[in-house]
mmCIF file of C-alpha atoms in Angstrom:
data_model
loop_
_atom_site.group_PDB
_atom_site.id
_atom_site.type_symbol
_atom_site.label_atom_id
_atom_site.label_comp_id
_atom_site.label_asym_id
_atom_site.label_seq_id
_atom_site.Cartn_x
_atom_site.Cartn_y
_atom_site.Cartn_z
ATOM 1 C CA MET A 204 183.846 -41.033 -1.668
ATOM 2 C CA THR A 205 185.898 -40.239 -4.759
ATOM 3 C CA ILE A 206 186.446 -36.704 -3.548
ATOM 4 C CA ASN A 207 187.741 -37.895 -0.181
ATOM 5 C CA ARG A 208 190.158 -40.332 -1.736
ATOM 6 C CA THR A 209 191.579 -37.696 -4.033
ATOM 7 C CA THR A 210 192.139 -35.425 -1.104
ATOM 8 C CA GLN A 211 194.032 -38.101 0.745
ATOM 9 C CA VAL A 212 196.321 -38.708 -2.193
ATOM 10 C CA LEU A 213 197.113 -35.026 -2.574
ATOM 11 C CA ALA A 214 197.874 -34.730 1.113
ATOM 12 C CA ALA A 215 200.268 -37.659 0.910
ATOM 13 C CA SER A 216 201.996 -36.058 -2.061
ATOM 14 C CA VAL A 217 202.495 -32.779 -0.224
ATOM 15 C CA LEU A 218 203.857 -34.614 2.819
ATOM 16 C CA GLY A 219 206.259 -36.513 0.631
ATOM 17 C CA LEU A 220 207.617 -33.284 -0.852
ATOM 18 C CA THR A 221 208.103 -31.783 2.549
ATOM 19 C CA LEU A 222 210.073 -34.734 3.847
ATOM 20 C CA ALA A 223 212.187 -34.841 0.719
ATOM 21 C CA GLY A 224 213.181 -31.221 1.350
ATOM 22 C CA VAL A 225 214.853 -32.138 4.659
ATOM 23 C CA ALA A 226 217.558 -34.186 2.991
ATOM 24 C CA THR A 227 220.123 -31.858 1.324
ATOM 25 C CA PRO A 228 223.252 -32.684 -0.625
ATOM 26 C CA ALA A 229 226.536 -32.556 1.374
ATOM 27 C CA LEU A 230 228.533 -29.323 0.895
ATOM 28 C CA ALA A 231 231.920 -29.579 -0.753
ATOM 29 C CA ASP A 232 234.903 -29.093 1.594
ATOM 30 C CA ASP A 233 236.415 -25.644 0.765
ATOM 31 C CA PRO A 234 239.489 -24.888 2.916
ATOM 32 C CA GLY A 235 239.680 -21.341 1.563
ATOM 33 C CA SER A 236 236.326 -20.157 2.929
ATOM 34 C CA GLY A 237 237.385 -19.677 6.645
ATOM 35 C CA ILE A 238 237.306 -16.136 8.104
ATOM 36 C CA ASP A 239 239.680 -15.108 10.876
ATOM 37 C CA VAL A 240 237.953 -13.218 13.712
ATOM 38 C CA SER A 241 240.198 -11.248 16.063
ATOM 39 C CA VAL A 242 239.878 -8.732 18.902
ATOM 40 C CA ASN A 243 242.434 -6.668 20.782
ATOM 41 C CA ILE A 244 241.357 -6.274 24.431
ATOM 42 C CA GLU A 245 243.184 -3.489 26.211
ATOM 43 C CA PRO A 246 244.010 -3.814 29.928
ATOM 44 C CA THR A 247 241.343 -2.424 32.231
ATOM 45 C CA THR A 248 242.391 0.964 33.573
ATOM 46 C CA THR A 249 240.884 2.650 36.619
ATOM 47 C CA PRO A 250 240.869 6.458 36.568
ATOM 48 C CA GLY A 251 242.922 8.046 39.337
ATOM 49 C CA GLN A 252 241.190 9.820 42.182
ATOM 50 C CA LEU A 253 241.726 12.333 44.952
ATOM 51 C CA SER A 254 240.908 11.071 48.447
ATOM 52 C CA MET A 255 241.412 11.820 52.140
ATOM 53 C CA THR A 256 241.823 9.419 55.060
ATOM 54 C CA VAL A 257 242.305 9.914 58.799
ATOM 55 C CA ALA A 258 244.555 7.566 60.770
ATOM 56 C CA ASP A 259 242.771 5.058 63.021
ATOM 57 C CA ASN A 260 242.068 6.685 66.353
ATOM 58 C CA ASN A 261 239.904 6.632 69.449
ATOM 59 C CA GLY A 262 239.332 10.348 69.354
ATOM 60 C CA VAL A 263 241.522 13.031 70.884
ATOM 61 C CA SER A 264 241.559 13.465 74.639
ATOM 62 C CA LEU A 265 242.764 16.977 75.482
ATOM 63 C CA GLN A 266 244.841 17.262 78.644
ATOM 64 C CA GLU A 267 245.431 20.353 80.754
ATOM 65 C CA ASN A 268 248.747 21.866 79.761
ATOM 66 C CA GLY A 269 249.917 25.479 79.853
ATOM 67 C CA SER A 270 247.160 26.992 81.990
ATOM 68 C CA ASP A 271 247.958 30.345 83.582
ATOM 69 C CA ALA A 272 246.250 33.217 85.331
ATOM 70 C CA ALA A 273 244.643 34.313 82.067
ATOM 71 C CA ALA A 274 243.204 31.005 80.843
ATOM 72 C CA ARG A 275 242.745 27.266 81.305
ATOM 73 C CA GLN A 276 244.454 25.436 78.436
ATOM 74 C CA PHE A 277 244.002 21.851 77.255
ATOM 75 C CA THR A 278 246.102 20.396 74.433
ATOM 76 C CA GLY A 279 246.303 17.346 72.157
ATOM 77 C CA THR A 280 247.285 16.255 68.654
ATOM 78 C CA LEU A 281 245.057 15.705 65.648
ATOM 79 C CA PRO A 282 245.442 12.199 64.106
ATOM 80 C CA THR A 283 247.446 12.127 60.888
ATOM 81 C CA VAL A 284 245.414 13.161 57.865
ATOM 82 C CA THR A 285 246.506 11.774 54.476
ATOM 83 C CA VAL A 286 245.542 13.231 51.114
ATOM 84 C CA THR A 287 246.260 10.881 48.206
ATOM 85 C CA ASP A 288 246.112 11.868 44.545
ATOM 86 C CA THR A 289 246.489 8.942 42.116
ATOM 87 C CA ARG A 290 245.484 10.861 38.990
ATOM 88 C CA THR A 291 247.761 11.449 36.028
ATOM 89 C CA PRO A 292 248.527 15.012 34.907
ATOM 90 C CA GLU A 293 246.190 14.454 31.943
ATOM 91 C CA GLU A 294 243.275 13.693 34.296
ATOM 92 C CA ILE A 295 243.638 16.962 36.235
ATOM 93 C CA PRO A 296 241.856 20.020 34.806
ATOM 94 C CA ALA A 297 244.023 23.105 34.341
ATOM 95 C CA GLY A 298 244.135 25.320 37.422
ATOM 96 C CA GLU A 299 242.516 22.790 39.757
ATOM 97 C CA TYR A 300 243.458 22.867 43.444
ATOM 98 C CA TRP A 301 242.448 20.991 46.589
ATOM 99 C CA ALA A 302 242.163 21.928 50.250
ATOM 100 C CA VAL A 303 241.279 20.265 53.561
ATOM 101 C CA VAL A 304 239.417 22.390 56.082
ATOM 102 C CA GLY A 305 238.270 21.717 59.626
ATOM 103 C CA GLN A 306 235.404 22.954 61.747
ATOM 104 C CA ALA A 307 234.496 22.063 65.330
ATOM 105 C CA SER A 308 231.073 21.721 66.890
ATOM 106 C CA GLN A 309 230.119 23.045 70.296
ATOM 107 C CA PHE A 310 231.589 21.243 73.315
ATOM 108 C CA VAL A 311 228.757 19.809 75.405
ATOM 109 C CA ALA A 312 229.137 18.486 78.971
ATOM 110 C CA SER A 313 228.251 14.816 79.432
ATOM 111 C CA ASP A 314 226.545 15.407 82.771
ATOM 112 C CA ASP A 315 224.602 18.502 81.751
ATOM 113 C CA PRO A 316 223.794 19.441 78.131
ATOM 114 C CA ALA A 317 223.205 22.993 79.288
ATOM 115 C CA LYS A 318 226.928 23.368 79.995
ATOM 116 C CA THR A 319 228.745 24.168 76.764
ATOM 117 C CA ILE A 320 231.995 25.605 75.431
ATOM 118 C CA GLY A 321 231.843 27.224 72.018
ATOM 119 C CA PRO A 322 234.029 25.956 69.118
ATOM 120 C CA GLU A 323 235.661 29.370 68.997
ATOM 121 C CA TYR A 324 237.673 28.343 72.073
ATOM 122 C CA LEU A 325 239.431 25.526 70.168
ATOM 123 C CA GLY A 326 242.449 26.504 68.080
ATOM 124 C CA TRP A 327 245.042 24.570 66.105
ATOM 125 C CA LYS A 328 248.482 24.751 64.563
ATOM 126 C CA PRO A 329 248.662 22.593 61.379
ATOM 127 C CA ARG A 330 251.937 20.812 60.631
ATOM 128 C CA LEU A 331 252.955 19.218 57.302
ATOM 129 C CA LEU A 332 254.484 15.797 57.993
ATOM 130 C CA SER A 333 255.464 14.783 54.449
ATOM 131 C CA ASP A 334 258.033 16.421 52.200
ATOM 132 C CA SER A 335 256.704 18.694 49.481
ATOM 133 C CA SER A 336 259.162 18.265 46.627
ATOM 134 C CA THR A 337 257.936 21.377 44.845
ATOM 135 C CA GLY A 338 256.615 23.408 47.763
ATOM 136 C CA ALA A 339 253.165 23.275 46.178
ATOM 137 C CA VAL A 340 251.581 21.597 49.232
ATOM 138 C CA SER A 341 251.525 23.586 52.460
ATOM 139 C CA ALA A 342 249.918 23.464 55.896
ATOM 140 C CA GLY A 343 247.348 26.036 56.916
ATOM 141 C CA GLU A 344 248.105 28.965 59.211
ATOM 142 C CA PRO A 345 247.672 28.595 63.002
ATOM 143 C CA VAL A 346 244.366 29.669 64.512
ATOM 144 C CA SER A 347 244.078 30.655 68.187
ATOM 145 C CA SER A 348 241.187 30.366 70.594
ATOM 146 C CA VAL A 349 239.239 33.573 71.146
ATOM 147 C CA VAL A 350 241.154 33.589 74.408
ATOM 148 C CA SER A 351 244.367 34.500 72.611
ATOM 149 C CA ASP A 352 247.448 32.361 73.060
ATOM 150 C CA GLY A 353 249.687 35.394 72.557
ATOM 151 C CA THR A 354 251.234 34.176 69.287
ATOM 152 C CA GLY A 355 249.483 36.694 67.107
ATOM 153 C CA ALA A 356 247.470 33.998 65.321
ATOM 154 C CA PRO A 357 243.895 34.979 64.410
ATOM 155 C CA ALA A 358 241.817 34.564 67.578
ATOM 156 C CA VAL A 359 238.766 33.029 65.912
ATOM 157 C CA GLY A 360 238.994 29.350 66.869
ATOM 158 C CA LEU A 361 237.472 26.593 64.751
ATOM 159 C CA GLU A 362 233.952 27.967 64.752
ATOM 160 C CA GLY A 363 234.134 28.367 60.975
ATOM 161 C CA GLN A 364 236.013 26.317 58.398
ATOM 162 C CA GLU A 365 239.754 26.797 58.816
ATOM 163 C CA LEU A 366 242.477 25.543 56.469
ATOM 164 C CA LEU A 367 244.447 22.440 57.470
ATOM 165 C CA VAL A 368 246.412 21.767 54.269
ATOM 166 C CA SER A 369 246.160 22.713 50.600
ATOM 167 C CA THR A 370 247.850 22.932 47.230
ATOM 168 C CA ALA A 371 247.657 25.904 44.905
ATOM 169 C CA ASN A 372 247.709 23.694 41.803
ATOM 170 C CA SER A 373 246.895 19.976 41.942
ATOM 171 C CA ALA A 374 249.028 19.104 38.914
ATOM 172 C CA ASP A 375 252.182 20.592 40.481
ATOM 173 C CA GLU A 376 252.560 17.752 42.959
ATOM 174 C CA ILE A 377 250.815 14.387 42.614
ATOM 175 C CA GLY A 378 251.081 11.683 45.257
ATOM 176 C CA THR A 379 250.577 11.549 49.016
ATOM 177 C CA SER A 380 250.612 14.382 51.540
ATOM 178 C CA GLN A 381 250.295 13.973 55.308
ATOM 179 C CA VAL A 382 249.475 16.554 57.949
ATOM 180 C CA ASN A 383 248.355 16.804 61.558
ATOM 181 C CA ALA A 384 247.846 19.687 63.981
ATOM 182 C CA ASP A 385 248.462 20.704 67.555
ATOM 183 C CA LEU A 386 245.085 21.352 69.181
ATOM 184 C CA ALA A 387 244.599 23.802 72.021
ATOM 185 C CA LEU A 388 241.388 24.533 73.898
ATOM 186 C CA ARG A 389 241.774 27.821 75.787
ATOM 187 C CA THR A 390 238.916 28.873 78.045
ATOM 188 C CA SER A 391 238.311 31.388 80.783
ATOM 189 C CA VAL A 392 239.737 30.458 84.177
ATOM 190 C CA ASP A 393 236.241 30.043 85.628
ATOM 191 C CA VAL A 394 235.058 27.454 83.078
ATOM 192 C CA ALA A 395 232.611 24.982 84.614
ATOM 193 C CA ALA A 396 234.118 21.594 85.519
ATOM 194 C CA GLY A 397 232.954 18.531 83.581
ATOM 195 C CA GLU A 398 233.695 16.168 80.702
ATOM 196 C CA TYR A 399 232.970 17.878 77.412
ATOM 197 C CA HIS A 400 232.684 16.459 73.881
ATOM 198 C CA SER A 401 232.915 18.098 70.468
ATOM 199 C CA THR A 402 233.150 16.811 66.887
ATOM 200 C CA LEU A 403 235.905 18.115 64.632
ATOM 201 C CA THR A 404 234.800 17.649 61.017
ATOM 202 C CA LEU A 405 237.396 17.553 58.240
ATOM 203 C CA SER A 406 236.371 18.124 54.616
ATOM 204 C CA LEU A 407 238.328 17.757 51.368
ATOM 205 C CA PHE A 408 237.442 20.244 48.630
ATOM 206 C CA ASN A 409 238.536 19.912 45.022
ATOM 207 C CA GLN A 410 237.968 23.021 42.916
ATOM 208 C CA SER A 411 239.156 24.760 39.797
#
């Protein structure tokens, strides 16, 4: 019993020391111990970018115009294409240039998928709509259908990628450029009647 009592007393002593340790003397008020913490937060900046948009449209419906004994011709106008460059000169690598090209798919008749007109029969004449202050931005050269339109333009159509608009050096002219194109589908005079559909795909390339 003596051993148990001694143990209880020791335990009470330890507990008393622990509780006494919780109470600490109040710290003296020292007005000179404050530390100023500051931060300079710069405005958020978004890097500029090069982008292309096409004006809202319901597609292009080509209408017969200019047919003659040599060919049936159907014409229309490409919706306005806008290339916008919001980069600063420092963000543009030396020697970089951009270009927009177009390529048409095969025309397929709605009533009979077996009836087709190749993309080589669709030509265009690009036209720059915005002013180029430096002359650095220019429209691509005209391309004729394989059934030549007599202008001397390459008679290859839009079967491959053809140039719509480009700049030789991106840093020479930063801002917005707009372009469209006169479209002309020239076929043989005995082309099969029907409603045909094709997709004209425009692509923006940025290279150095």
